[in-house]
PDB file of C-alpha atoms in Angstrom:
ATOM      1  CA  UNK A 133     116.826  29.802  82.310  1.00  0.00           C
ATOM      2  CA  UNK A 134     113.875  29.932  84.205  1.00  0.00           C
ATOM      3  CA  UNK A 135     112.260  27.143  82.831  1.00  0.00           C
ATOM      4  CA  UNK A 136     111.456  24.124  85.287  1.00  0.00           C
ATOM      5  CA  UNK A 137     113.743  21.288  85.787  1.00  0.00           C
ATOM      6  CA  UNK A 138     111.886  18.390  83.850  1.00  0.00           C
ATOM      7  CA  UNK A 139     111.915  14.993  84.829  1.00  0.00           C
ATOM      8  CA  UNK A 140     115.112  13.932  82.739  1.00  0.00           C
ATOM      9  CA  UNK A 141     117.347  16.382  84.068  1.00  0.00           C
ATOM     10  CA  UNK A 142     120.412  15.374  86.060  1.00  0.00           C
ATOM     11  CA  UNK A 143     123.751  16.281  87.685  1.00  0.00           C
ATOM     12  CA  UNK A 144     122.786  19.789  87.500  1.00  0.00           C
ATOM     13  CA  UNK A 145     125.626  22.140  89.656  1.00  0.00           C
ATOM     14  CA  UNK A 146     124.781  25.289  89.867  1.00  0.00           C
ATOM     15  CA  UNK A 147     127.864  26.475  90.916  1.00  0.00           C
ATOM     16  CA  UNK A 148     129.274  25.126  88.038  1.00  0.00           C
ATOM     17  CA  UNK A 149     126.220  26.721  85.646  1.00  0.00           C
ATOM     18  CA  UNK A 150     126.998  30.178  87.576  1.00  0.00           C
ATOM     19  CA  UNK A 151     130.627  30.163  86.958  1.00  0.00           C
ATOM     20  CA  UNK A 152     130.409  29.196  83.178  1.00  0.00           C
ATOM     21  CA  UNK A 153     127.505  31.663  82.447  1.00  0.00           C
ATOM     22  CA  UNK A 154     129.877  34.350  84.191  1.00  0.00           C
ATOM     23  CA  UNK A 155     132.735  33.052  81.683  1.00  0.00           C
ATOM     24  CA  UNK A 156     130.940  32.910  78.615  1.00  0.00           C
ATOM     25  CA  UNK A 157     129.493  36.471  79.532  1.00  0.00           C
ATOM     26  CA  UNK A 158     132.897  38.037  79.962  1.00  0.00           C
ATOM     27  CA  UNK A 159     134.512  35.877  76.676  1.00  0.00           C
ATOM     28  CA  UNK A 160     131.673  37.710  74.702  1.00  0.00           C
ATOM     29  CA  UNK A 161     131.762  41.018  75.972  1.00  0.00           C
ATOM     30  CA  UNK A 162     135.990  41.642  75.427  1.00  0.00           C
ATOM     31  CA  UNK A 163     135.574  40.176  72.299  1.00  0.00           C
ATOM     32  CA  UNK A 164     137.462  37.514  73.009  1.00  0.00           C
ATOM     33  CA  UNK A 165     137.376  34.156  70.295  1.00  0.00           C
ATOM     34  CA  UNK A 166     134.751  31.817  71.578  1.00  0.00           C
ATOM     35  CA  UNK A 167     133.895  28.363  70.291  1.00  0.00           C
ATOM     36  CA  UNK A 168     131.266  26.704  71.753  1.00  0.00           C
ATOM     37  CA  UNK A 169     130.504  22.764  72.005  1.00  0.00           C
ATOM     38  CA  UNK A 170     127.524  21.468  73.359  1.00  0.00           C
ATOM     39  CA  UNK A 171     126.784  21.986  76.478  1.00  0.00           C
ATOM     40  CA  UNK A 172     128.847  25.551  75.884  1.00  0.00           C
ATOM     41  CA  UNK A 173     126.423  26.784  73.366  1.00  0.00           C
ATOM     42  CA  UNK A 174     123.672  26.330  75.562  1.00  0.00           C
ATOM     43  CA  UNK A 175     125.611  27.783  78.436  1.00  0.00           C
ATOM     44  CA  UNK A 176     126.142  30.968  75.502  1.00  0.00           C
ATOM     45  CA  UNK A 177     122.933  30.981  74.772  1.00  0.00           C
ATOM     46  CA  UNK A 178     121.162  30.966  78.514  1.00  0.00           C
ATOM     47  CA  UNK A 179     124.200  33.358  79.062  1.00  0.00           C
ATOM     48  CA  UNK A 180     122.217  35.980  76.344  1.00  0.00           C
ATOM     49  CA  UNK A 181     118.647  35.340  77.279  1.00  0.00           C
ATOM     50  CA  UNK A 182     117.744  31.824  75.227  1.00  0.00           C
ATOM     51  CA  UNK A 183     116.575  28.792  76.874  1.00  0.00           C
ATOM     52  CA  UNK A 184     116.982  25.244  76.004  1.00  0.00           C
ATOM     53  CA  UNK A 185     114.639  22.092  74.987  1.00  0.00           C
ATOM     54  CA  UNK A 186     115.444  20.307  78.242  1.00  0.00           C
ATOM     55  CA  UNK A 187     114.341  16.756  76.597  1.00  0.00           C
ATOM     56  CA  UNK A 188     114.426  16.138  72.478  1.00  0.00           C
ATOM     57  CA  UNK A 189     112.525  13.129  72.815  1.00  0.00           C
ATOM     58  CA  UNK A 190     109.057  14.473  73.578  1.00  0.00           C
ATOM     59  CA  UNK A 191     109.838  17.058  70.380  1.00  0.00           C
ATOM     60  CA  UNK A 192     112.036  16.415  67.494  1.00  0.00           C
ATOM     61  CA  UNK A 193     113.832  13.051  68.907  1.00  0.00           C
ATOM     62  CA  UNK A 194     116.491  11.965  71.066  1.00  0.00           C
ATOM     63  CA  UNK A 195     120.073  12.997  69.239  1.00  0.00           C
ATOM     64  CA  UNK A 196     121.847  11.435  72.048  1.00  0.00           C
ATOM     65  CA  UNK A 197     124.626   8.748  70.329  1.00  0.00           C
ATOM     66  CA  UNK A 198     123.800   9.832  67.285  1.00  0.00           C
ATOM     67  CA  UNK A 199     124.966  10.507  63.724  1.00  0.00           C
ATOM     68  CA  UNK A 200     123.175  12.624  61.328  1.00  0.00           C
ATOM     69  CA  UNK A 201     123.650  15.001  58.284  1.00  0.00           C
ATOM     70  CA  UNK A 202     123.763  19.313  59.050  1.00  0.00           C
ATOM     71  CA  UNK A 203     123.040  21.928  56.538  1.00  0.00           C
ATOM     72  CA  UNK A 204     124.952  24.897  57.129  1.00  0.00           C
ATOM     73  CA  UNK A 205     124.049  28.238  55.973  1.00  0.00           C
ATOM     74  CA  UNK A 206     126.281  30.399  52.920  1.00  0.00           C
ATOM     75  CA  UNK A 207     127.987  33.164  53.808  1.00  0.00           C
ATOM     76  CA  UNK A 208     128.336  31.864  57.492  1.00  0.00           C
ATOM     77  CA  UNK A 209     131.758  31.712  59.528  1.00  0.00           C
ATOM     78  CA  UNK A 210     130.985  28.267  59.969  1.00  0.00           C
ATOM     79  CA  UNK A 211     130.248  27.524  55.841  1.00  0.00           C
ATOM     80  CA  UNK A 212     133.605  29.408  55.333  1.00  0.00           C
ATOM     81  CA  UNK A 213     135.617  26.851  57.954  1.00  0.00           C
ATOM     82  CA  UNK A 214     133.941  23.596  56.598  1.00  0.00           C
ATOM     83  CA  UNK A 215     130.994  24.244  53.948  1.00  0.00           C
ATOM     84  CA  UNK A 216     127.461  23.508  53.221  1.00  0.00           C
ATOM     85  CA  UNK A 217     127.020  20.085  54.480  1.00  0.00           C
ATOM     86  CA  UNK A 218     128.618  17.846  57.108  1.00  0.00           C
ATOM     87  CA  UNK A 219     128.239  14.383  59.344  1.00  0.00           C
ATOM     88  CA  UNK A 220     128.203  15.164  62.995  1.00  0.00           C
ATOM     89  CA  UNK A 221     128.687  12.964  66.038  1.00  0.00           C
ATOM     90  CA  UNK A 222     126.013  13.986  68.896  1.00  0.00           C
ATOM     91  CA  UNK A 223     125.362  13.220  72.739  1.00  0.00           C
ATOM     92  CA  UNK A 224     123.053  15.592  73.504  1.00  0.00           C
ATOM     93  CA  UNK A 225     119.123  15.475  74.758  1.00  0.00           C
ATOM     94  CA  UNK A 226     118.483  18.994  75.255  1.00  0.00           C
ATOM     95  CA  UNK A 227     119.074  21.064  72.367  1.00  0.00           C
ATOM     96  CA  UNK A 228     118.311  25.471  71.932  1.00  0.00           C
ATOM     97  CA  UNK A 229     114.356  26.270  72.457  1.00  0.00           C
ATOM     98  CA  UNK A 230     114.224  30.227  72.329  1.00  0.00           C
ATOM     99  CA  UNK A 231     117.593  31.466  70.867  1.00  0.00           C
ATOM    100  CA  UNK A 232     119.167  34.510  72.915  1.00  0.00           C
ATOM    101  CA  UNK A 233     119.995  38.033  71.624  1.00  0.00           C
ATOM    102  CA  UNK A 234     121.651  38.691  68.540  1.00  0.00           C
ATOM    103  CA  UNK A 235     122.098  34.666  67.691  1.00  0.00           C
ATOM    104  CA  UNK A 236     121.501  33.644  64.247  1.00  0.00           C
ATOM    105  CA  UNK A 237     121.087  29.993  63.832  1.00  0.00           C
ATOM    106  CA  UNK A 238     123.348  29.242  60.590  1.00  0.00           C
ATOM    107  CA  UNK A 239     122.808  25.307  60.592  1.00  0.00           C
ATOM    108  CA  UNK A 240     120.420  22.529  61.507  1.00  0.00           C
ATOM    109  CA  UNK A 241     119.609  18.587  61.261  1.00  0.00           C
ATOM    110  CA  UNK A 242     117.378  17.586  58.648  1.00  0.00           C
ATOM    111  CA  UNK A 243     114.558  17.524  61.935  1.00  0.00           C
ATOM    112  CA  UNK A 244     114.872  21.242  61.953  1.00  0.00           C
ATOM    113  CA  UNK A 245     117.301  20.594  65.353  1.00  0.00           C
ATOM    114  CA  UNK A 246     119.846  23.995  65.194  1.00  0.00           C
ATOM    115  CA  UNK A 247     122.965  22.764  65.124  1.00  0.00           C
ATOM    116  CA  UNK A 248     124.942  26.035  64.826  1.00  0.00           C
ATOM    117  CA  UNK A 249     124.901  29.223  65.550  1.00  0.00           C
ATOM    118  CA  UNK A 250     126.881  33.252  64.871  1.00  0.00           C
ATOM    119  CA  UNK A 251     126.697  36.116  66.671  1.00  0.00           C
ATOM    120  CA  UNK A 252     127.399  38.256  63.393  1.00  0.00           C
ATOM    121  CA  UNK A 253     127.031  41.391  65.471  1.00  0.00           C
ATOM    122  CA  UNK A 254     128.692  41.487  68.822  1.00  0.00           C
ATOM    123  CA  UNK A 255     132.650  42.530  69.472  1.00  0.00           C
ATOM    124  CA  UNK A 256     134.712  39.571  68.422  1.00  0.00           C
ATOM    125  CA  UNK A 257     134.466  35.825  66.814  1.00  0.00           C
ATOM    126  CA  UNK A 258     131.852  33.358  67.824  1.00  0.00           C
ATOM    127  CA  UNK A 259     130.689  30.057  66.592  1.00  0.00           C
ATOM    128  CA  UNK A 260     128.476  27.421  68.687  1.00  0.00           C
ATOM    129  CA  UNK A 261     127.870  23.936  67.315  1.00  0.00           C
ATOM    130  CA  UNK A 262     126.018  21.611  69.437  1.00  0.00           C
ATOM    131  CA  UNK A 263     127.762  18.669  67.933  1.00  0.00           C
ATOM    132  CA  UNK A 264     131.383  17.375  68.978  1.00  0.00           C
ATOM    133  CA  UNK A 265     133.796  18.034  66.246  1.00  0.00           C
ATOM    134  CA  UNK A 266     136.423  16.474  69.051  1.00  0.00           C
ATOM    135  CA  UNK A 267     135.132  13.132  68.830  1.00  0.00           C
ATOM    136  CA  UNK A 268     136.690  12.617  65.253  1.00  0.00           C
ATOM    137  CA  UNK A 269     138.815  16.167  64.365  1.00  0.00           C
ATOM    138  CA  UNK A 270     141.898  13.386  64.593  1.00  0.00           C
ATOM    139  CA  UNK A 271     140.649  11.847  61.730  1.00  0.00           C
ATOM    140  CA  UNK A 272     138.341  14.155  59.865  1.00  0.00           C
ATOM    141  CA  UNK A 273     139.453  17.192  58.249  1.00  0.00           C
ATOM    142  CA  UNK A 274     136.122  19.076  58.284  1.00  0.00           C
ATOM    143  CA  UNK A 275     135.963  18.421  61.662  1.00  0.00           C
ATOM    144  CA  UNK A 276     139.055  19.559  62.188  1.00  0.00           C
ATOM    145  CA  UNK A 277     138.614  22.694  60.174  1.00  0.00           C
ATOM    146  CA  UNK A 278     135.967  23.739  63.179  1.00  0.00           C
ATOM    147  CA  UNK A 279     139.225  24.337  65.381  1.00  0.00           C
ATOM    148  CA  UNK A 280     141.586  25.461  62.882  1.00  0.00           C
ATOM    149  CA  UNK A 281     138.629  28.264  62.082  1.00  0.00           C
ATOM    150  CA  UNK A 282     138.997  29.303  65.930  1.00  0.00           C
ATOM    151  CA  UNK A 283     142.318  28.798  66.415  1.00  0.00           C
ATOM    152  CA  UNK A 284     143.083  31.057  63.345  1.00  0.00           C
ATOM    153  CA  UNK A 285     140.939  34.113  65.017  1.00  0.00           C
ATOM    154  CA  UNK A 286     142.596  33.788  68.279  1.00  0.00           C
ATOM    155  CA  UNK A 287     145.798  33.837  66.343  1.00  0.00           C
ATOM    156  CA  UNK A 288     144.443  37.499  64.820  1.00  0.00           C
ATOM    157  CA  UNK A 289     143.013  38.232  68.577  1.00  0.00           C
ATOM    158  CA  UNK A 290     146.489  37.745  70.098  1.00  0.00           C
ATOM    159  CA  UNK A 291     148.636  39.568  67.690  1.00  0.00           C
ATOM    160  CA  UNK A 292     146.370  42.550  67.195  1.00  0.00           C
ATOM    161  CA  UNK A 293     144.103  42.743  70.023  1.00  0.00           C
ATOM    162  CA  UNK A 294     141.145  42.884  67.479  1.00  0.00           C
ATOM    163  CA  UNK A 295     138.381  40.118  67.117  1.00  0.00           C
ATOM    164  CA  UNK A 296     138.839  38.510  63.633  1.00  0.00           C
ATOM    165  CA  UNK A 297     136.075  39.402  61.315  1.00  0.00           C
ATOM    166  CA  UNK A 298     134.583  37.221  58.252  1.00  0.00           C
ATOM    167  CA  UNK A 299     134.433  34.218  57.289  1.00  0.00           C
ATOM    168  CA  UNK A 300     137.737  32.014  57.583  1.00  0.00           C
ATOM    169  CA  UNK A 301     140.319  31.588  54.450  1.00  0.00           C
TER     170      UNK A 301
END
């Protein structure tokens, strides 16, 4: 990103960094369905210019093993999959600092943390969450609902080639 390393980074790979900013920049561009988790929205969002808040504690807290409460925006891919509010499961001590081109933040922790974001206007269907909906999708429906949502647009991607547009029915 540009930024330097601080102090509570580890097991950085570059070569791993390289190849999944390379992915995510080729998934956007052909329009192809992207969900991002995590670590893959900040890859998607270093990948389109953003950087990150490389350690929460020093700003809005640590939301590493942590469960809180997300507000998610109307009108939003992501409100359309699962609704206004939601419990999320996190692991994460960097979180998005300056959010790259085009991304609209459509959710966030009641610390102001963004928790989610669109890319409304670029070629195909794309929804970040920096939480992991895997750790209970099993159990919990609106978790589950995150990867129903992109498995539904890939669906539309593979039979007509087109990205799917709109919110999820």
């Amino acid at each position: 990103t540009g930024q330097s390393a601080h102090p509570s980074l580890y097991d950085v790979d570059l070569e791993q960094d390289d190849f999944d900013l390379a992915v995510a920049r080729h998934a956007l561009a052909a329009g192809v369905p992207l969900l991002a988790i995590c670590r893959g929205l900040q890859v998607v969002n270093v990948a389109r210019g953003g950087d990150l808040v490389q350690d929460m504690a020093a700003t809005t807290g640590n939301h590493r093993h942590l469960v809180h409460h997300v507000r998610v925006d109307a009108g939003t891919l992501l409100a359309g999959a699962i609704g206004r509010e939601v419990e999320v499961s996190c692991f994460h001590h960097q979180s998005l600092g300056r959010l790259g081109e085009a991304m609209v933040p459509v959710a966030a922790a009641d610390d102001g943390t963004t928790e989610a974001v669109e890319l409304p206007d670029t070629p195909g269907w794309f929804l970040g969450v920096q939480w992991h909906p895997e750790d209970t999708a099993a159990t919990d429906p609106t978790q589950a609902a995150v990867f129903a949502a992109h498995v539904k647009a890939a669906k539309q991607y593979r039979r007509t080639g087109q990205p799917a547009a709109g919110p999820p029915a």
